[in-house]
Amino acid sequence: MSLLKLVESTPGLYYSYETDITLNLQRRFKLADGWMKKPIWKQADPRFVWNKNLLEELIEHKLDRFILPLLQGSFQVAQLTLKSSPATILLISRRCTRRLGTRMWRRGANLEGDVANFIETEQILDVEGFRSSLLQVRGSIPLIWEQIVDLSYKPQLRLIDHEQTSKVVERHFNDLLQRYGETIAVDLTDKHGGEGQLSAAYAAEMQKLPNVRYVSFDFHHVCGNSNFENLKLLYESISEDFEKQGYFLIDAEGNVLEEQKGIVRSNCIDCLDRTNVTQSFLAQKSLNYQLRQIGVLTSSECISMFDEDYRIFRTLWAEQGDDISLEYAGTHALKGDLVRYGRQTLAGTIRDGMSALSRYYLNNFHDGIRQARLLFLPSVLYMDAIDLVSGHYTVNRSGLSPFQLSGFDSLSYLPIASALLVGGLTVTTLTLNQAGRNTQRFVTSVLCAGVAAGVMAMISANGRQFCSRPRLCGLL
């Protein structure tokens, strides 16, 4: 019951009574008229139907009027003026349900090639009777890897050596090629440390796929924390292929003028902060091309020349990044100022620091408990709630409950260990002040310091055991 109550507070769920919002504009226009006359749930892309498992019984009984697909992601809409040409810009992100989960407990790919935090983002522009659309996707590095929380600030990345690794990568990109066309895989991870090892393994596998272009771009090294404009170096390396991929464009009569022929797939480690900055940069470039072709802008103009419209555009992308980050990591996106203002501000730096600390706490003890207003529950219950509602875990009435304690439940001992640690340090500090005049207090200080050091060493050595873990499904 706790899991089901927690699901009620899931953020970022959207629906429509009249339009299938799981389908992008280009795909919707390619479908036959007969298909569009079907009930909405039959039109829907099953990858993005968040409540698919919950609808099965209604589908079985053909209760079409009661079947409403839910989409998890983000929906942002705003009005632009654009030189006295009123325009509507819409940003919709669709989260894939095949590998749902929270940040540290759903990483990489499963054996079918489905990746964690896979999101299709569509930017739609409606101006002067024209409608245009740009699609981008993001998703975790499609290898089999993990990053198990262990109380450290940045847990170690571990690449799992699996005999099907190459097949997993191939399945993932074959699916993208079939759905979206030519694919540019932009890897924004660091080229040193654990990220570097993972990136090198990814690059090695991509060499086996000649039909996909792989581009490595060390975002932190090139852009740092504030040099947002350095993304132009990435754009220069992919601009020719990106412009060939194009965008979808229809006129007021519904005639298709342009089709998008490919996709840019971006990733960092979390596919949140660096990825969002990069996608917003590419979306801005494409928007300029669209507005010029429609005739709203001249060949020498771009949206950044119009302060208010540009502010609205950047805010749209920043808020979309926050929505996606809340769903996967439990906090607002980092580097949001780079999207909003094109630079990092002091307030943004402080906010990023608070979000980073919040992520640490959520990942280790309450991963997925999304906001303070949600139920404050032990363990990674949100992760378990997702597995239960999505059908990844099936309840076995004759089996034992996975929540039944068996053996040592380390999380229940964490408050005791913490109390011993804090108490030991406190008593040590108080007694040391008078230790020089009292041998007994000196001995007490030494004993308390020893207890504190022992508890600290035990917690450090058994970090993984003291962190809450999902209980319903395995990592793959």
Coordinates of C-alpha atoms in Angstrom, one line a residue:
M1 CA 0.0 0.0 0.0
S2 CA 2.9 2.3 0.7
L3 CA 4.2 1.8 -2.8
L4 CA 0.9 2.4 -4.4
K5 CA 0.4 5.6 -2.4
L6 CA 3.8 6.8 -3.4
V7 CA 3.0 6.2 -7.1
E8 CA 0.1 8.7 -6.7
S9 CA 2.6 11.4 -6.3
T10 CA 4.7 10.6 -9.4
P11 CA 5.7 13.9 -11.0
G12 CA 5.4 14.8 -14.7
L13 CA 2.4 12.8 -15.8
Y14 CA 0.4 14.1 -18.8
Y15 CA -2.6 13.0 -20.8
S16 CA -4.9 14.3 -23.5
Y17 CA -8.5 13.3 -24.3
E18 CA -8.3 14.3 -27.9
T19 CA -4.7 13.9 -29.2
D20 CA -2.2 11.1 -28.9
I21 CA 0.7 13.0 -27.2
T22 CA 3.0 9.9 -27.3
L23 CA 3.5 10.4 -31.1
N24 CA 5.7 13.1 -32.5
L25 CA 4.4 15.4 -35.2
Q26 CA 6.2 13.8 -38.1
R27 CA 5.1 10.3 -37.3
R28 CA 1.5 11.4 -36.7
F29 CA 1.4 12.9 -40.2
K30 CA 2.8 9.7 -41.8
L31 CA 0.0 7.5 -40.3
A32 CA -3.0 6.7 -42.5
D33 CA -6.3 8.3 -41.8
G34 CA -7.8 5.0 -40.7
W35 CA -5.1 4.7 -38.0
M36 CA -5.9 8.1 -36.6
K37 CA -9.6 7.2 -36.2
K38 CA -8.7 4.4 -33.7
P39 CA -9.1 5.0 -30.0
I40 CA -6.2 7.0 -28.6
W41 CA -4.7 4.1 -26.7
K42 CA -4.4 2.1 -29.9
Q43 CA -2.6 5.0 -31.7
A44 CA -0.1 5.4 -28.9
D45 CA 3.6 4.5 -29.0
P46 CA 3.9 1.8 -26.4
R47 CA 7.4 3.0 -25.4
F48 CA 5.9 6.1 -23.9
V49 CA 2.7 4.8 -22.2
W50 CA 3.6 5.1 -18.5
N51 CA 0.5 3.2 -17.3
K52 CA 0.5 0.5 -19.9
N53 CA 0.6 -2.3 -17.3
L54 CA -2.3 -0.8 -15.4
L55 CA -4.5 -0.7 -18.5
E56 CA -4.2 -4.3 -19.4
E57 CA -7.5 -5.4 -17.8
L58 CA -9.4 -2.5 -19.3
I59 CA -8.0 -3.4 -22.7
E60 CA -8.9 -7.1 -22.2
H61 CA -12.5 -6.1 -21.6
K62 CA -12.5 -3.6 -24.5
L63 CA -13.4 -0.6 -22.4
D64 CA -11.9 1.9 -24.9
R65 CA -13.7 5.0 -23.4
F66 CA -12.0 4.4 -20.1
I67 CA -8.5 3.8 -21.4
L68 CA -6.4 6.9 -21.2
P69 CA -2.6 6.6 -21.9
L70 CA -0.4 8.6 -19.5
L71 CA 2.9 10.1 -20.6
Q72 CA 5.7 10.9 -18.2
G73 CA 8.1 13.6 -19.0
S74 CA 7.7 17.4 -19.5
F75 CA 5.3 19.7 -21.3
Q76 CA 6.3 23.4 -21.7
V77 CA 4.5 26.0 -23.9
A78 CA 5.1 29.7 -24.5
Q79 CA 4.2 32.5 -26.8
L80 CA 6.8 34.5 -28.8
T81 CA 6.3 37.8 -30.7
L82 CA 9.1 37.4 -33.3
K83 CA 9.0 40.7 -35.1
S84 CA 5.2 41.1 -34.7
S85 CA 4.7 37.5 -36.0
P86 CA 2.9 35.8 -33.0
A87 CA 4.2 32.2 -32.5
T88 CA 3.7 29.3 -30.2
I89 CA 6.6 27.2 -29.1
L90 CA 6.1 23.9 -27.4
L91 CA 8.6 21.5 -25.8
I92 CA 7.4 18.0 -25.0
S93 CA 9.7 15.3 -23.6
R94 CA 8.6 11.6 -23.5
R95 CA 10.2 9.2 -21.1
C96 CA 10.5 5.6 -22.3
T97 CA 9.1 3.0 -20.0
R98 CA 11.2 0.1 -21.0
R99 CA 13.9 0.8 -18.4
L100 CA 12.3 3.0 -15.9
G101 CA 14.0 3.8 -12.6
T102 CA 15.9 6.3 -10.5
R103 CA 19.4 7.7 -11.1
M104 CA 21.8 5.3 -9.4
W105 CA 19.6 2.2 -9.7
R106 CA 18.9 2.3 -13.4
R107 CA 22.1 2.7 -15.4
G108 CA 23.2 1.7 -18.9
A109 CA 21.3 -0.9 -20.9
N110 CA 19.5 -4.2 -20.4
L111 CA 20.2 -7.2 -22.6
E112 CA 17.4 -6.0 -25.1
G113 CA 19.3 -2.8 -25.7
D114 CA 16.9 -0.5 -23.8
V115 CA 18.7 2.2 -21.8
A116 CA 17.9 4.1 -18.7
N117 CA 16.6 7.7 -18.8
F118 CA 15.8 7.4 -22.5
I119 CA 13.8 10.5 -23.5
E120 CA 12.5 11.7 -26.8
T121 CA 12.3 15.5 -26.8
E122 CA 10.3 17.4 -29.5
Q123 CA 10.4 21.1 -30.0
I124 CA 7.4 22.3 -32.0
L125 CA 6.9 25.8 -33.5
D126 CA 3.6 27.1 -34.8
V127 CA 3.9 30.4 -36.7
E128 CA 2.0 32.0 -39.6
G129 CA 0.2 28.8 -40.4
F130 CA 3.4 26.8 -40.5
R131 CA 4.3 24.0 -38.1
S132 CA 7.8 22.7 -37.6
S133 CA 9.2 20.0 -35.3
L134 CA 12.7 19.0 -34.2
L135 CA 13.4 15.7 -32.5
Q136 CA 16.3 14.8 -30.2
V137 CA 16.9 11.9 -27.9
R138 CA 19.0 11.2 -24.9
G139 CA 19.8 8.0 -23.0
S140 CA 22.3 6.3 -20.8
I141 CA 25.5 4.9 -22.4
P142 CA 24.2 1.6 -24.0
L143 CA 26.7 -0.7 -22.2
I144 CA 26.0 -2.9 -19.3
W145 CA 27.4 -1.0 -16.3
E146 CA 26.5 0.1 -12.8
Q147 CA 27.2 2.7 -10.1
I148 CA 26.1 1.3 -6.8
V149 CA 25.8 3.8 -4.0
D150 CA 28.2 3.3 -1.1
L151 CA 28.0 6.5 1.0
S152 CA 30.8 8.1 -1.1
Y153 CA 30.0 11.4 -2.9
K154 CA 30.7 9.9 -6.3
P155 CA 30.4 6.1 -6.3
Q156 CA 32.7 4.1 -8.6
L157 CA 31.5 3.3 -12.1
R158 CA 31.8 -0.4 -12.9
L159 CA 31.6 -1.7 -16.4
I160 CA 30.2 -5.3 -16.4
D161 CA 32.1 -7.6 -18.8
H162 CA 29.2 -9.4 -20.6
E163 CA 29.4 -11.7 -23.6
Q164 CA 26.5 -9.9 -25.2
T165 CA 27.8 -6.3 -24.8
S166 CA 28.4 -5.8 -28.6
K167 CA 24.9 -7.2 -29.3
V168 CA 23.3 -4.9 -26.8
V169 CA 24.9 -1.8 -28.4
E170 CA 23.9 -3.1 -31.8
R171 CA 20.3 -3.7 -30.8
H172 CA 20.0 -0.2 -29.3
F173 CA 21.3 1.6 -32.3
N174 CA 19.4 -0.6 -34.8
D175 CA 16.2 0.5 -33.0
L176 CA 17.2 4.1 -33.3
L177 CA 18.0 3.8 -37.0
Q178 CA 14.7 2.1 -37.8
R179 CA 12.7 4.7 -35.9
Y180 CA 14.6 8.0 -36.6
G181 CA 17.0 7.4 -39.5
E182 CA 20.7 8.4 -39.5
T183 CA 22.0 8.7 -36.0
I184 CA 24.7 11.0 -34.5
A185 CA 25.8 9.7 -31.1
V186 CA 27.2 12.6 -29.1
D187 CA 29.1 11.5 -26.0
L188 CA 29.6 14.3 -23.5
T189 CA 31.4 12.4 -20.7
D190 CA 34.8 13.1 -19.2
K191 CA 37.9 11.5 -20.7
H192 CA 39.6 10.6 -17.4
G193 CA 38.7 8.6 -14.3
G194 CA 35.8 6.3 -14.2
E195 CA 33.9 8.3 -16.8
G196 CA 36.9 8.1 -19.1
Q197 CA 37.0 4.3 -18.9
L198 CA 33.3 4.0 -19.6
S199 CA 33.6 6.4 -22.5
A200 CA 36.6 4.5 -24.0
A201 CA 34.6 1.3 -23.9
Y202 CA 31.7 3.0 -25.5
A203 CA 33.9 4.4 -28.3
A204 CA 35.4 1.0 -28.9
E205 CA 32.0 -0.6 -29.4
M206 CA 30.9 2.3 -31.7
Q207 CA 33.8 1.5 -34.0
K208 CA 32.0 -1.7 -34.8
L209 CA 28.9 0.2 -36.1
P210 CA 29.9 2.0 -39.3
N211 CA 26.3 3.2 -39.9
V212 CA 26.3 5.4 -36.8
R213 CA 28.5 8.5 -36.3
Y214 CA 30.1 8.7 -32.9
V215 CA 31.3 12.0 -31.6
S216 CA 33.2 12.4 -28.3
F217 CA 33.1 15.8 -26.7
D218 CA 34.5 16.3 -23.2
F219 CA 32.0 18.9 -22.0
H220 CA 33.7 19.7 -18.7
H221 CA 37.1 20.1 -20.2
V222 CA 36.0 22.2 -23.1
C223 CA 33.2 24.2 -21.5
G224 CA 34.1 24.2 -17.8
N225 CA 31.4 25.6 -15.6
S226 CA 30.7 28.8 -17.6
N227 CA 32.0 28.7 -21.2
F228 CA 28.6 27.8 -22.7
E229 CA 29.6 29.3 -26.1
N230 CA 32.3 26.7 -26.5
L231 CA 29.6 24.3 -27.6
K232 CA 30.1 25.9 -31.0
L233 CA 33.2 23.6 -31.3
L234 CA 30.9 20.6 -31.0
Y235 CA 28.4 22.1 -33.4
E236 CA 31.2 22.8 -36.0
S237 CA 32.1 19.2 -35.9
I238 CA 28.6 17.9 -36.6
S239 CA 26.9 20.9 -38.3
E240 CA 27.0 19.4 -41.8
D241 CA 25.3 16.1 -40.8
F242 CA 23.0 18.0 -38.4
E243 CA 21.8 20.3 -41.1
K244 CA 21.3 17.3 -43.5
Q245 CA 19.1 15.6 -40.9
G246 CA 16.9 18.7 -41.0
Y247 CA 13.5 19.1 -39.3
F248 CA 9.8 18.4 -40.1
L249 CA 7.9 21.3 -41.6
I250 CA 4.3 21.6 -42.9
D251 CA 2.4 24.6 -44.3
A252 CA -1.1 25.8 -43.5
E253 CA -2.7 23.3 -45.9
G254 CA -1.0 20.4 -44.3
N255 CA 1.5 19.9 -47.1
V256 CA 4.8 18.4 -46.0
L257 CA 7.7 20.7 -47.0
E258 CA 10.5 19.1 -45.0
E259 CA 11.1 15.9 -43.2
Q260 CA 13.6 15.1 -40.5
K261 CA 15.9 12.4 -41.8
G262 CA 17.9 11.6 -38.7
I263 CA 18.5 12.1 -35.0
V264 CA 21.1 13.4 -32.6
R265 CA 21.5 11.1 -29.5
S266 CA 23.2 12.9 -26.7
N267 CA 24.4 11.5 -23.4
C268 CA 26.6 12.3 -20.4
I269 CA 26.6 10.0 -17.3
D270 CA 23.2 10.9 -16.0
C271 CA 21.9 12.3 -19.3
L272 CA 20.6 15.3 -17.4
D273 CA 22.7 18.5 -16.9
R274 CA 25.3 18.4 -19.7
T275 CA 22.9 16.8 -22.0
N276 CA 20.2 19.4 -21.4
V277 CA 22.7 22.3 -22.1
T278 CA 23.8 20.6 -25.3
Q279 CA 20.3 19.8 -26.6
S280 CA 19.1 23.4 -26.0
F281 CA 22.1 24.6 -28.0
L282 CA 21.2 22.4 -30.9
A283 CA 17.5 23.3 -30.7
Q284 CA 18.4 26.9 -30.9
K285 CA 20.4 26.4 -34.1
S286 CA 17.6 24.4 -35.7
L287 CA 15.0 27.0 -34.6
N288 CA 17.0 29.7 -36.5
Y289 CA 17.0 27.6 -39.7
Q290 CA 13.2 27.0 -39.4
L291 CA 12.4 30.7 -38.9
R292 CA 14.5 31.7 -41.8
Q293 CA 12.9 29.1 -44.1
I294 CA 9.4 30.2 -43.1
G295 CA 10.5 33.8 -43.7
V296 CA 10.1 35.3 -40.2
L297 CA 13.8 35.9 -39.9
T298 CA 16.3 37.1 -42.6
S299 CA 19.4 35.1 -43.3
S300 CA 21.4 37.4 -41.0
E301 CA 19.1 37.2 -38.1
C302 CA 18.8 34.7 -35.2
I303 CA 16.5 34.4 -32.2
S304 CA 19.3 35.5 -29.8
M305 CA 19.0 39.0 -31.3
F306 CA 15.5 39.3 -29.8
D307 CA 16.0 39.6 -26.0
E308 CA 12.5 38.7 -24.7
D309 CA 11.9 35.9 -27.2
Y310 CA 15.3 34.5 -26.5
R311 CA 14.7 34.7 -22.7
I312 CA 11.5 32.8 -23.1
F313 CA 13.1 30.1 -25.3
R314 CA 15.9 29.5 -22.8
T315 CA 13.5 29.4 -19.8
L316 CA 11.5 26.8 -21.6
W317 CA 14.5 24.5 -22.0
A318 CA 15.7 25.1 -18.4
E319 CA 12.3 24.2 -16.9
Q320 CA 12.2 21.1 -19.1
G321 CA 15.6 20.1 -17.8
D322 CA 14.3 20.6 -14.2
D323 CA 11.3 18.4 -14.8
I324 CA 13.4 15.5 -16.3
S325 CA 15.9 15.8 -13.5
L326 CA 13.3 15.7 -10.8
E327 CA 11.9 12.5 -12.2
Y328 CA 15.3 10.7 -12.5
A329 CA 17.5 12.3 -9.8
G330 CA 15.0 13.8 -7.4
T331 CA 16.4 17.4 -7.7
H332 CA 16.4 20.3 -10.2
A333 CA 19.0 20.1 -13.0
L334 CA 22.5 21.4 -12.4
K335 CA 24.0 23.9 -14.9
G336 CA 20.5 25.4 -15.3
D337 CA 22.0 28.9 -15.5
L338 CA 23.9 28.0 -18.6
V339 CA 20.6 27.3 -20.3
R340 CA 18.7 30.3 -18.8
Y341 CA 21.4 33.0 -19.1
G342 CA 24.3 31.5 -21.1
R343 CA 26.5 31.8 -18.1
Q344 CA 26.8 30.6 -14.5
T345 CA 25.6 33.0 -11.7
L346 CA 26.5 33.0 -8.0
A347 CA 22.9 32.1 -7.1
G348 CA 23.0 29.3 -9.7
T349 CA 26.3 28.0 -8.2
I350 CA 24.7 27.9 -4.7
R351 CA 21.6 26.2 -6.1
D352 CA 23.7 23.6 -7.9
G353 CA 25.6 22.9 -4.7
M354 CA 22.4 22.4 -2.8
S355 CA 21.0 20.1 -5.5
A356 CA 24.2 18.1 -5.6
L357 CA 24.0 17.5 -1.8
S358 CA 20.3 16.6 -2.2
R359 CA 21.2 14.1 -4.8
Y360 CA 23.7 12.5 -2.6
Y361 CA 21.2 12.1 0.2
L362 CA 18.4 10.8 -2.0
N363 CA 20.7 8.3 -3.8
N364 CA 22.1 6.8 -0.6
F365 CA 19.1 6.7 1.6
H366 CA 15.8 7.7 0.0
D367 CA 16.5 7.5 -3.8
G368 CA 13.5 8.5 -5.7
I369 CA 11.6 10.2 -2.9
R370 CA 10.9 13.0 -5.1
Q371 CA 10.0 16.1 -3.0
A372 CA 9.6 17.0 0.6
R373 CA 5.8 16.7 0.3
L374 CA 6.0 13.0 -0.6
L375 CA 5.9 10.2 1.9
F376 CA 9.1 10.0 3.9
L377 CA 9.7 6.3 3.5
P378 CA 12.8 4.2 4.2
S379 CA 14.6 2.3 1.5
V380 CA 14.4 3.1 -2.2
L381 CA 10.6 2.7 -2.2
Y382 CA 10.1 4.8 -5.3
M383 CA 12.2 2.5 -7.3
D384 CA 10.2 -0.5 -6.1
A385 CA 7.0 1.4 -6.7
I386 CA 8.0 2.0 -10.4
D387 CA 8.9 -1.7 -10.8
L388 CA 5.5 -2.7 -9.3
V389 CA 3.3 -0.4 -11.3
S390 CA 5.2 -0.9 -14.6
G391 CA 4.8 -4.6 -14.4
H392 CA 8.6 -5.3 -14.2
Y393 CA 7.7 -7.1 -10.9
T394 CA 4.8 -9.5 -10.6
V395 CA 3.3 -10.2 -7.2
N396 CA 3.4 -13.9 -6.3
R397 CA 0.7 -14.6 -3.8
S398 CA 2.2 -17.9 -2.8
G399 CA 5.7 -16.6 -2.3
L400 CA 7.4 -14.7 0.5
S401 CA 7.2 -10.9 0.5
P402 CA 10.4 -9.4 -0.8
F403 CA 10.1 -6.8 2.0
Q404 CA 10.3 -9.5 4.7
L405 CA 13.5 -9.1 6.5
S406 CA 16.0 -11.9 6.2
G407 CA 19.2 -11.8 8.1
F408 CA 21.1 -8.5 8.8
D409 CA 19.1 -5.4 7.7
S410 CA 21.9 -2.9 7.8
L411 CA 19.7 0.1 7.1
S412 CA 17.9 -0.4 10.4
Y413 CA 21.3 -0.2 12.2
L414 CA 22.4 3.0 10.5
P415 CA 20.7 5.4 13.1
I416 CA 22.5 3.4 15.9
A417 CA 25.8 3.6 14.2
S418 CA 25.3 7.3 13.5
A419 CA 24.4 8.0 17.1
L420 CA 27.5 6.2 18.3
L421 CA 29.7 8.1 15.9
V422 CA 28.2 11.5 16.8
G423 CA 28.1 10.7 20.5
G424 CA 31.7 9.5 20.5
L425 CA 33.0 12.6 18.7
T426 CA 31.0 14.9 21.1
V427 CA 32.2 13.2 24.3
T428 CA 35.8 13.1 23.0
T429 CA 35.7 16.9 22.3
L430 CA 34.2 17.7 25.7
T431 CA 36.6 15.6 27.7
L432 CA 39.7 16.5 25.9
N433 CA 39.4 20.1 27.2
Q434 CA 40.0 18.8 30.7
A435 CA 42.1 15.7 30.0
G436 CA 45.3 17.4 31.1
R437 CA 44.1 17.7 34.7
N438 CA 42.3 14.4 35.0
T439 CA 43.8 11.0 34.0
Q440 CA 40.4 9.3 34.1
R441 CA 38.9 11.8 31.6
F442 CA 41.9 11.4 29.4
V443 CA 41.3 7.7 29.3
T444 CA 37.6 8.3 28.6
S445 CA 38.5 10.6 25.7
V446 CA 40.8 8.0 24.2
L447 CA 38.1 5.3 24.5
C448 CA 35.4 7.5 23.0
A449 CA 37.7 8.5 20.2
G450 CA 38.4 4.8 19.6
V451 CA 34.7 4.0 19.5
A452 CA 34.1 6.9 17.0
A453 CA 37.0 5.8 14.8
G454 CA 35.8 2.2 14.9
V455 CA 32.3 3.1 13.9
M456 CA 33.5 5.4 11.2
A457 CA 35.8 2.7 9.8
M458 CA 32.9 0.1 9.9
I459 CA 30.5 2.5 8.0
S460 CA 33.2 3.3 5.5
A461 CA 34.1 -0.3 4.8
N462 CA 30.4 -1.4 4.5
G463 CA 29.1 1.7 2.7
R464 CA 26.9 -0.3 0.3
Q465 CA 25.3 -2.3 3.0
F466 CA 24.2 0.9 4.8
C467 CA 22.6 2.4 1.7
S468 CA 19.0 1.6 0.9
R469 CA 18.4 -0.7 -2.1
P470 CA 15.5 -1.7 -4.4
R471 CA 14.1 -5.1 -3.4
L472 CA 11.7 -6.1 -6.1
C473 CA 13.9 -6.3 -9.2
G474 CA 17.6 -6.7 -10.1
L475 CA 19.7 -3.9 -11.7
L476 CA 19.4 -5.4 -15.2

